[in-house]
mmCIF file of C-alpha atoms in Angstrom:
data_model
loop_
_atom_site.group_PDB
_atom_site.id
_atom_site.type_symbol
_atom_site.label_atom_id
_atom_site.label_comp_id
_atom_site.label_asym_id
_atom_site.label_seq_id
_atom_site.Cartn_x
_atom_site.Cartn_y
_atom_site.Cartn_z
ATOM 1 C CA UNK Y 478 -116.504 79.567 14.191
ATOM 2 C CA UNK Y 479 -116.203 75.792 15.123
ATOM 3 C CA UNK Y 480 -116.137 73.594 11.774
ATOM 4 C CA UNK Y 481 -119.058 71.248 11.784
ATOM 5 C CA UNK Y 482 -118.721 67.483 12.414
ATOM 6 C CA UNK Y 483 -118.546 65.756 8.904
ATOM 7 C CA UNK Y 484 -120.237 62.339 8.547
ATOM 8 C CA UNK Y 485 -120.902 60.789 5.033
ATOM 9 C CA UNK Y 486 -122.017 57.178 3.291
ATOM 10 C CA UNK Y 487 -121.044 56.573 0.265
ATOM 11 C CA UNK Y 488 -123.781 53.457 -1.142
ATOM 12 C CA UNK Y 489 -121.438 52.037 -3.765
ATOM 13 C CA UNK Y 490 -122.992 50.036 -5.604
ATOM 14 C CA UNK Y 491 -124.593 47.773 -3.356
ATOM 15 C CA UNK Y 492 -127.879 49.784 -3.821
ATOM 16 C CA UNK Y 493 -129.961 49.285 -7.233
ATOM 17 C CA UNK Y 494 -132.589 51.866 -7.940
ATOM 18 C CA UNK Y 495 -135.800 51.012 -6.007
ATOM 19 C CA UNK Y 496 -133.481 50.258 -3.042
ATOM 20 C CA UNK Y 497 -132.013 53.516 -2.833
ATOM 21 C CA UNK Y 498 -135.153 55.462 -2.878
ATOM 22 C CA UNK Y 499 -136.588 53.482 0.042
ATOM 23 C CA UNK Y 500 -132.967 54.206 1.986
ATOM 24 C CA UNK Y 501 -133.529 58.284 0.935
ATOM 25 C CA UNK Y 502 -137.619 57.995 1.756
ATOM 26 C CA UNK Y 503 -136.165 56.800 5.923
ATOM 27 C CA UNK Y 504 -133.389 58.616 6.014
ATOM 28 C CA UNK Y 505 -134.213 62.044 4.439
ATOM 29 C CA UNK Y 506 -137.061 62.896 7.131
ATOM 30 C CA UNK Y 507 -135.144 61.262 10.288
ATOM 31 C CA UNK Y 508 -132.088 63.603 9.337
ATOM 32 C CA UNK Y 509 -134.340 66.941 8.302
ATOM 33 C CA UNK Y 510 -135.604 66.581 11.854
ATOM 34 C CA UNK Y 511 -132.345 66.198 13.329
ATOM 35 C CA UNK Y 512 -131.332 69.169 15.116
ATOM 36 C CA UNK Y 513 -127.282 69.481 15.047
ATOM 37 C CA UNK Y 514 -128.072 68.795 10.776
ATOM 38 C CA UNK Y 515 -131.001 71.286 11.000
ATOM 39 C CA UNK Y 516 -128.884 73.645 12.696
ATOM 40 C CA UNK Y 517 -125.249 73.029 10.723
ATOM 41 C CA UNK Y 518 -123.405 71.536 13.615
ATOM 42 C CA UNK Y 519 -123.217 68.646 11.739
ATOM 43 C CA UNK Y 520 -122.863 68.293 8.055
ATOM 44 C CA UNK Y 521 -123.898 65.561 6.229
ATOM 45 C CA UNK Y 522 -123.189 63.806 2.296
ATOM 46 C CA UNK Y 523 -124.699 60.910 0.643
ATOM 47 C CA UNK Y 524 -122.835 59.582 -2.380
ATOM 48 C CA UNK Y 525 -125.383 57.366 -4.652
ATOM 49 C CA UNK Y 526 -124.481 56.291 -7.920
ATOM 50 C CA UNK Y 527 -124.753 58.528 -10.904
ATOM 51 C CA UNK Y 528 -128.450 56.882 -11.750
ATOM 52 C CA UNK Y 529 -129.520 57.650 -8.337
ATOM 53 C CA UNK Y 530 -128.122 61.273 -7.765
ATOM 54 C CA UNK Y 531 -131.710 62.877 -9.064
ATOM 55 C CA UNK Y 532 -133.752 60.667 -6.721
ATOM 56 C CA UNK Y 533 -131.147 61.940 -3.733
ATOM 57 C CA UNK Y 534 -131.309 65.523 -4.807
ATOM 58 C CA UNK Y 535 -135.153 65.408 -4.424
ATOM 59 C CA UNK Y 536 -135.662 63.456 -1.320
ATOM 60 C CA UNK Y 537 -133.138 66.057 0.337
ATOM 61 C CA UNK Y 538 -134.356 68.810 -0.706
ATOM 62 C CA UNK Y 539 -135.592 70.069 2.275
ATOM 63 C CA UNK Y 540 -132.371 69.739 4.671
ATOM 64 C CA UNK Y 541 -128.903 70.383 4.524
ATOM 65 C CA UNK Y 542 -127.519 67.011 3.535
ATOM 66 C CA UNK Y 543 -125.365 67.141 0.799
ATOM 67 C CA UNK Y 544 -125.276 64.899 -1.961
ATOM 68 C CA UNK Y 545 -122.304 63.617 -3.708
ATOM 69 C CA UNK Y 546 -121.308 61.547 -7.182
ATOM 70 C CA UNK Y 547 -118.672 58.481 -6.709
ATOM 71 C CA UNK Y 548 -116.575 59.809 -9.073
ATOM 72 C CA UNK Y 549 -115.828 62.615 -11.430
ATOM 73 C CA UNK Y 550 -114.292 62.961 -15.085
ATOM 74 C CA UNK Y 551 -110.762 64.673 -15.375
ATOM 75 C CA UNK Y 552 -111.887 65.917 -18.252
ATOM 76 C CA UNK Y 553 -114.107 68.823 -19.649
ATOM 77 C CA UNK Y 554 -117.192 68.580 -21.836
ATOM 78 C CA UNK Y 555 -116.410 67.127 -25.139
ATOM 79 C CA UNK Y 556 -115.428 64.046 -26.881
ATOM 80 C CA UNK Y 557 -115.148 61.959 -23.903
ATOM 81 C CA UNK Y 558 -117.579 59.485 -24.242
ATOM 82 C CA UNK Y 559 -118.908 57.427 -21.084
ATOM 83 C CA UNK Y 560 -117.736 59.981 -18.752
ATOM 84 C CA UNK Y 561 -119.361 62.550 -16.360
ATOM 85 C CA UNK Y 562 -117.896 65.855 -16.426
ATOM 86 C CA UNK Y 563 -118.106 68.039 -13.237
ATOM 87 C CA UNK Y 564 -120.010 70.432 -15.423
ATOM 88 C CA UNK Y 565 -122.648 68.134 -15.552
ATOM 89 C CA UNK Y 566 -122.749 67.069 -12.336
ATOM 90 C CA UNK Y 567 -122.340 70.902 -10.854
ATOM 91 C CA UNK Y 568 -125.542 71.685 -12.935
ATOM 92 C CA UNK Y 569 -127.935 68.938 -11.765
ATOM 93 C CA UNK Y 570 -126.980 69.691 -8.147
ATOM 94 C CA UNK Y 571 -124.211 67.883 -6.667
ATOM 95 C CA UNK Y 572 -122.162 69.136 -4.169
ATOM 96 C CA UNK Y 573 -119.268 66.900 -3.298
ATOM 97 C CA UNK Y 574 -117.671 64.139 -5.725
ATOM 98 C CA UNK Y 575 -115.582 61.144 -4.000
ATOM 99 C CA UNK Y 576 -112.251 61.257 -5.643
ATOM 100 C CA UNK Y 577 -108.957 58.558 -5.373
ATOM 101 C CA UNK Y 578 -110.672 55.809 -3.595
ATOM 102 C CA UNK Y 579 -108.801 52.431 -2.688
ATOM 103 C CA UNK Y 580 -110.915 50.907 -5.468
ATOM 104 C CA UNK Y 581 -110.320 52.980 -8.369
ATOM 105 C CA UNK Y 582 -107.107 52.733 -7.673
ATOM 106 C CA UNK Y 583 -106.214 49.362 -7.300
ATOM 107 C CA UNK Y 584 -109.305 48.232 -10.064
ATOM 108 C CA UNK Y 585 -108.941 50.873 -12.536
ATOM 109 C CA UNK Y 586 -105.272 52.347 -12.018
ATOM 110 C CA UNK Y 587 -105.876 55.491 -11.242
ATOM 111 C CA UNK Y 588 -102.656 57.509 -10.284
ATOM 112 C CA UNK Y 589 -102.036 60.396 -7.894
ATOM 113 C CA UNK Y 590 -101.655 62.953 -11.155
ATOM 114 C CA UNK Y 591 -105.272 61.107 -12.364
ATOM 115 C CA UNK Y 592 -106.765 61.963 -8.540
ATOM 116 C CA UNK Y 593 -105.435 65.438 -8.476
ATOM 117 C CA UNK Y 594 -106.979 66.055 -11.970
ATOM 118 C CA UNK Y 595 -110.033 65.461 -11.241
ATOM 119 C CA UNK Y 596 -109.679 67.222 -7.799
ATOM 120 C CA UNK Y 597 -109.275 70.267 -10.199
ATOM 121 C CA UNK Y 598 -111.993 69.720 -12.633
ATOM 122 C CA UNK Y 599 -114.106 69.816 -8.958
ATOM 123 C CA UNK Y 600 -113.164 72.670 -7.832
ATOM 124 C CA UNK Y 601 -113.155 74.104 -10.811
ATOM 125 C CA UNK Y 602 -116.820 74.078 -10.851
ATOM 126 C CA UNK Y 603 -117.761 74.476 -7.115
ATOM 127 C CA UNK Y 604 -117.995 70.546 -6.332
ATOM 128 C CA UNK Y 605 -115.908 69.621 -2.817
ATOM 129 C CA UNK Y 606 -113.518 66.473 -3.396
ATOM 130 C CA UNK Y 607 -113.864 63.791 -0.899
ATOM 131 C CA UNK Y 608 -110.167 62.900 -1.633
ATOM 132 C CA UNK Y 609 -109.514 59.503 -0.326
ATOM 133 C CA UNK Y 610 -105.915 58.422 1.062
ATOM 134 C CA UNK Y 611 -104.510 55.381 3.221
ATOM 135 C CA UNK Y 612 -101.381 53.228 3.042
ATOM 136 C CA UNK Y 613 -101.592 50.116 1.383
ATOM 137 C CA UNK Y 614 -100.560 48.046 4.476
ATOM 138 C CA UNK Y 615 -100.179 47.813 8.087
ATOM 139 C CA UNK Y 616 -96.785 50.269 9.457
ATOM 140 C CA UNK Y 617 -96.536 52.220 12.284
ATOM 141 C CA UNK Y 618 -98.656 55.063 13.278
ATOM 142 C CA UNK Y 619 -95.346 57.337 12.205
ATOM 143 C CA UNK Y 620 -94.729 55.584 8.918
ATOM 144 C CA UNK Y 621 -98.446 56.030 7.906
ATOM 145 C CA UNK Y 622 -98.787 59.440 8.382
ATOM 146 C CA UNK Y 623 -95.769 60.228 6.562
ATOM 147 C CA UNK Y 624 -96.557 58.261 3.616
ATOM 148 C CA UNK Y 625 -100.458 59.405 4.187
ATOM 149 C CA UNK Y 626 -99.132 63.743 3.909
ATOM 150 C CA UNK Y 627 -96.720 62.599 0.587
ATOM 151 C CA UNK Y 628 -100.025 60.872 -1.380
ATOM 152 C CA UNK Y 629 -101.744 64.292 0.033
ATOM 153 C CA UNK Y 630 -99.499 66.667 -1.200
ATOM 154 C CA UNK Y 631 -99.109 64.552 -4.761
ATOM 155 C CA UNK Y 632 -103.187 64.310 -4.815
ATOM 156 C CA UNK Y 633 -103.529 68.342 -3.971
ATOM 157 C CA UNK Y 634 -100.256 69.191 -6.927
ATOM 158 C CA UNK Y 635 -101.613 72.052 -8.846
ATOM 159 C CA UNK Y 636 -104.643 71.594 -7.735
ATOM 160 C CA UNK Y 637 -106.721 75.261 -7.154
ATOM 161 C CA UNK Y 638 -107.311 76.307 -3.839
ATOM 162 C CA UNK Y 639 -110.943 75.694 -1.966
ATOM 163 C CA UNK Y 640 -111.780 73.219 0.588
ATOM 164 C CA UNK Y 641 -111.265 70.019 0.451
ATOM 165 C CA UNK Y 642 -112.751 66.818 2.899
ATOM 166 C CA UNK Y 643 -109.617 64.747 3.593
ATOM 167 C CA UNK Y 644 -111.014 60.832 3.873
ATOM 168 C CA UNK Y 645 -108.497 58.909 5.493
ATOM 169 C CA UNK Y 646 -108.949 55.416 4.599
ATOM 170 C CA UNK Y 647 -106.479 52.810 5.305
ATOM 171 C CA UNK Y 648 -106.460 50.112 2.628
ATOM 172 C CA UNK Y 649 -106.013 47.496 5.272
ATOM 173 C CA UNK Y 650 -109.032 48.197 7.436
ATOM 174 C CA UNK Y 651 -111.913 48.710 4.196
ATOM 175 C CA UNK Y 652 -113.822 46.321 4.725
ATOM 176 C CA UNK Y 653 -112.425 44.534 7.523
ATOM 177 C CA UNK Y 654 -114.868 43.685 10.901
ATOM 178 C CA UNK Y 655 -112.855 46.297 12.984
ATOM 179 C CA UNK Y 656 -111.553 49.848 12.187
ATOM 180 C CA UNK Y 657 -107.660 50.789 12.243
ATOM 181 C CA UNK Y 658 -106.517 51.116 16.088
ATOM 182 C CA UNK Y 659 -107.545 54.232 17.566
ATOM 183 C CA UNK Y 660 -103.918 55.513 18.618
ATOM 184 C CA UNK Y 661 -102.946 54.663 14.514
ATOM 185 C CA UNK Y 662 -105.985 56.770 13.154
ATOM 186 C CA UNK Y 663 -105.260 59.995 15.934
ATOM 187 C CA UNK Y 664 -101.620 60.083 14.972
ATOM 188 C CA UNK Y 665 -102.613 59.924 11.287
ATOM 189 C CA UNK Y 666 -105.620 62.456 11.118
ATOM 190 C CA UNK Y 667 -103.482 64.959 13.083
ATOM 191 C CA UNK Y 668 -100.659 64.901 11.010
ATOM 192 C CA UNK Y 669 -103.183 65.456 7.870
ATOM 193 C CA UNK Y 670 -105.008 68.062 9.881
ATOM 194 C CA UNK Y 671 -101.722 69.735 10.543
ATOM 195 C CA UNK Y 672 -100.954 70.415 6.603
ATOM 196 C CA UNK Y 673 -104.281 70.947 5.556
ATOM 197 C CA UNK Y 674 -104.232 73.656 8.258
ATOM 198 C CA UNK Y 675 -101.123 75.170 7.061
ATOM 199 C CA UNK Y 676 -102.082 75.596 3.742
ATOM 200 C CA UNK Y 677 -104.069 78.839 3.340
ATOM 201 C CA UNK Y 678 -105.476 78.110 -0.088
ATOM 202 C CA UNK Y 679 -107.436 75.092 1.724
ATOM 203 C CA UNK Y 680 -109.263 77.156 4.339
ATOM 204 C CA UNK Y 681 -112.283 75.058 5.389
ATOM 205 C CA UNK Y 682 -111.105 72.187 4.881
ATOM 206 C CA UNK Y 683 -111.969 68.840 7.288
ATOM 207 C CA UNK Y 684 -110.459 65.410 7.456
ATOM 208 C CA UNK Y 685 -112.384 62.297 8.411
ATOM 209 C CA UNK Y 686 -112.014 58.881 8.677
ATOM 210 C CA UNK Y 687 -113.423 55.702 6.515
ATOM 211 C CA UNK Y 688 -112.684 52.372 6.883
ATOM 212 C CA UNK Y 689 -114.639 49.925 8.998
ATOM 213 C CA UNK Y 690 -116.144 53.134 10.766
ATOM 214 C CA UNK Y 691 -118.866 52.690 13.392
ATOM 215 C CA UNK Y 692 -120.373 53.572 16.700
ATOM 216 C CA UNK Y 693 -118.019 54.371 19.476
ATOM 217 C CA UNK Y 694 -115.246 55.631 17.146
ATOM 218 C CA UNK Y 695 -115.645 59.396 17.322
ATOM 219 C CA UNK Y 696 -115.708 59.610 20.527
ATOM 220 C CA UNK Y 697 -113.179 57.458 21.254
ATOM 221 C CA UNK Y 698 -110.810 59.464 18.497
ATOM 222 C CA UNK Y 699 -111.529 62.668 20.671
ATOM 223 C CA UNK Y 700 -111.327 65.078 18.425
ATOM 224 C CA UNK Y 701 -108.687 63.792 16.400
ATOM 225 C CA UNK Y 702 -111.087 63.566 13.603
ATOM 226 C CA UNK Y 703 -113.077 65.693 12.017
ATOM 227 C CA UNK Y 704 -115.940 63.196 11.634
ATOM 228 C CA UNK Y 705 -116.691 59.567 9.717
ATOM 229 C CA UNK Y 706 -116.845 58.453 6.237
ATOM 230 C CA UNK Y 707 -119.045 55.427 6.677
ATOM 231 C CA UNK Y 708 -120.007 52.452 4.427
ATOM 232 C CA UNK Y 709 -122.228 49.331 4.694
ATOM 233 C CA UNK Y 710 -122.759 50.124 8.369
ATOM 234 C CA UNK Y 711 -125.193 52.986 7.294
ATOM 235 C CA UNK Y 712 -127.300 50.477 5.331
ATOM 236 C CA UNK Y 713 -129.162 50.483 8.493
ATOM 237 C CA UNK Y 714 -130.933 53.318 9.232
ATOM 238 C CA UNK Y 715 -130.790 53.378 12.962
ATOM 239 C CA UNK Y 716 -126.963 52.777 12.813
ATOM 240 C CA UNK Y 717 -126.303 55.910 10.817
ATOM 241 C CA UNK Y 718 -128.595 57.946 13.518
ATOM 242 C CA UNK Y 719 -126.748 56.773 16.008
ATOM 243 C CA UNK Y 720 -123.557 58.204 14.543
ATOM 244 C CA UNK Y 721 -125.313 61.438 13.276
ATOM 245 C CA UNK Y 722 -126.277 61.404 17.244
ATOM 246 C CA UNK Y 723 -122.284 60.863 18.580
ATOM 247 C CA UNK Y 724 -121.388 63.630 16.032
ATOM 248 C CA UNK Y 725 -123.834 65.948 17.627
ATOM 249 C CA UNK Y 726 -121.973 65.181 20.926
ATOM 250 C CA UNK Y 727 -118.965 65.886 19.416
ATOM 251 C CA UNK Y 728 -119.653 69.031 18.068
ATOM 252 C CA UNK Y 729 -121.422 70.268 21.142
ATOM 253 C CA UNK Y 730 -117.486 69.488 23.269
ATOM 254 C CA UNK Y 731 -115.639 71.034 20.184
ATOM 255 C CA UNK Y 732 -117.788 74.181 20.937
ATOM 256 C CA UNK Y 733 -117.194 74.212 24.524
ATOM 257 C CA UNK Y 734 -113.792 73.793 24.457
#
């Protein structure tokens, strides 16, 4: 069976509390009605903060979108005050936990050895990691995707088997007003498709990109992608339809082919 076309927003923090329950209240209907989400061709996530995963779990109640926490603790329950164990998030609902973006580790240090621990702890208790990779700066299309499949293989050491969505994220092009060439994101996604594939433990597994992701840029990629990890773009509501509606496309050529 075809995978299903992966597209997911992660809010950040731009969002406070009222906001993000009027973004749910538009979205969650528009996407329920959908039919590629209604009928699994394409899969959706949300990632709120941690204060607004309750409000997410109940305005999606009714459809297949996922929702996701921004983060995840290494650690299990206990004396490890401030963070938010998998446990915890596993039991209130949530179904996929961003792990090893460019932000936590270039703001709060986190290594390769701290991403694949908490890659673990995820697993561990039935949550997918969104594992987030991308070279620091601009190389060649070769270059990247070798240094992109060594922080994938150090980010995936010891980890248990189970799916995992592969976010390929080049530092250079977050936040930037145009995405990473198309020919540099094809021969990168490939690659990373190519060892996820030949690892049987990770059966089920997708990869995606992020990074300045918008209309147009699925299509264009051709395949090459799994689907789109997008950001402020999906602020708008109509914007993120309009991908939801490209991924649809997508997944309807990926099932003719």
């Amino acid at each position: 069976m075809t995978a299903p076309v992966t597209v997911g927003v992660s809010l950040k923090t731009y969002f406070g509390n009222a906001r993000a329950r009027a973004w749910f209240a538009e979205v969650a209907p528009r996407l329920q009605a959908h039919p590629a989400i209604a009928d699994g061709r394409v899969r959706f996530f949300v990632i709120p903060t941690y204060l607004q995963i309750p409000a997410a779990i109940e305005a999606f109640a009714e459809s297949p979108v996922l929702v996701g926490a921004q983060d995840v603790s290494a650690h299990p329950p206990g004396a490890f005050t401030g963070e938010i164990t998998a446990a915890d998030l596993a039991e209130v609902g949530v179904q996929v936990a961003e792990i090893g973006h460019a932000e936590r580790r270039r703001l709060f240090g986190e290594t390769d050895e701290v991403t694949a621990s908490k890659a673990a702890a995820s697993l561990e208790h039935g949550i997918t990691p969104v594992l987030c990779i991308g070279e620091d700066a601009r190389m060649s299309g070769a270059d990247a995707a070798s240094a992109n499949l060594d922080q994938l293989a150090a980010d995936l050491e010891g980890v248990p088997a189970g799916p995992v969505v592969v976010a390929y994220e080049p530092v250079w092009a977050i936040g930037a007003t145009e995405p990473a060439p198309d020919d540099h994101i094809a021969t990168v996604t490939r690659a990373l498709r190519g060892a996820i594939d030949a690892d049987a433990g990770r059966a089920g597994s997708v990869v995606i990109y992020g990074g300045s992701a918008g209309p147009g840029l699925l299509a264009r990629l051709d395949g090459a992608a799994d689907g789109l990890f997008l950001g402020r773009f999906a602020h708008d509501p109509d914007n993120l339809l309009a991908v939801i509606d490209e991924a649809a496309a997508l997944a309807d050529a990926r099932s003719a082919s």
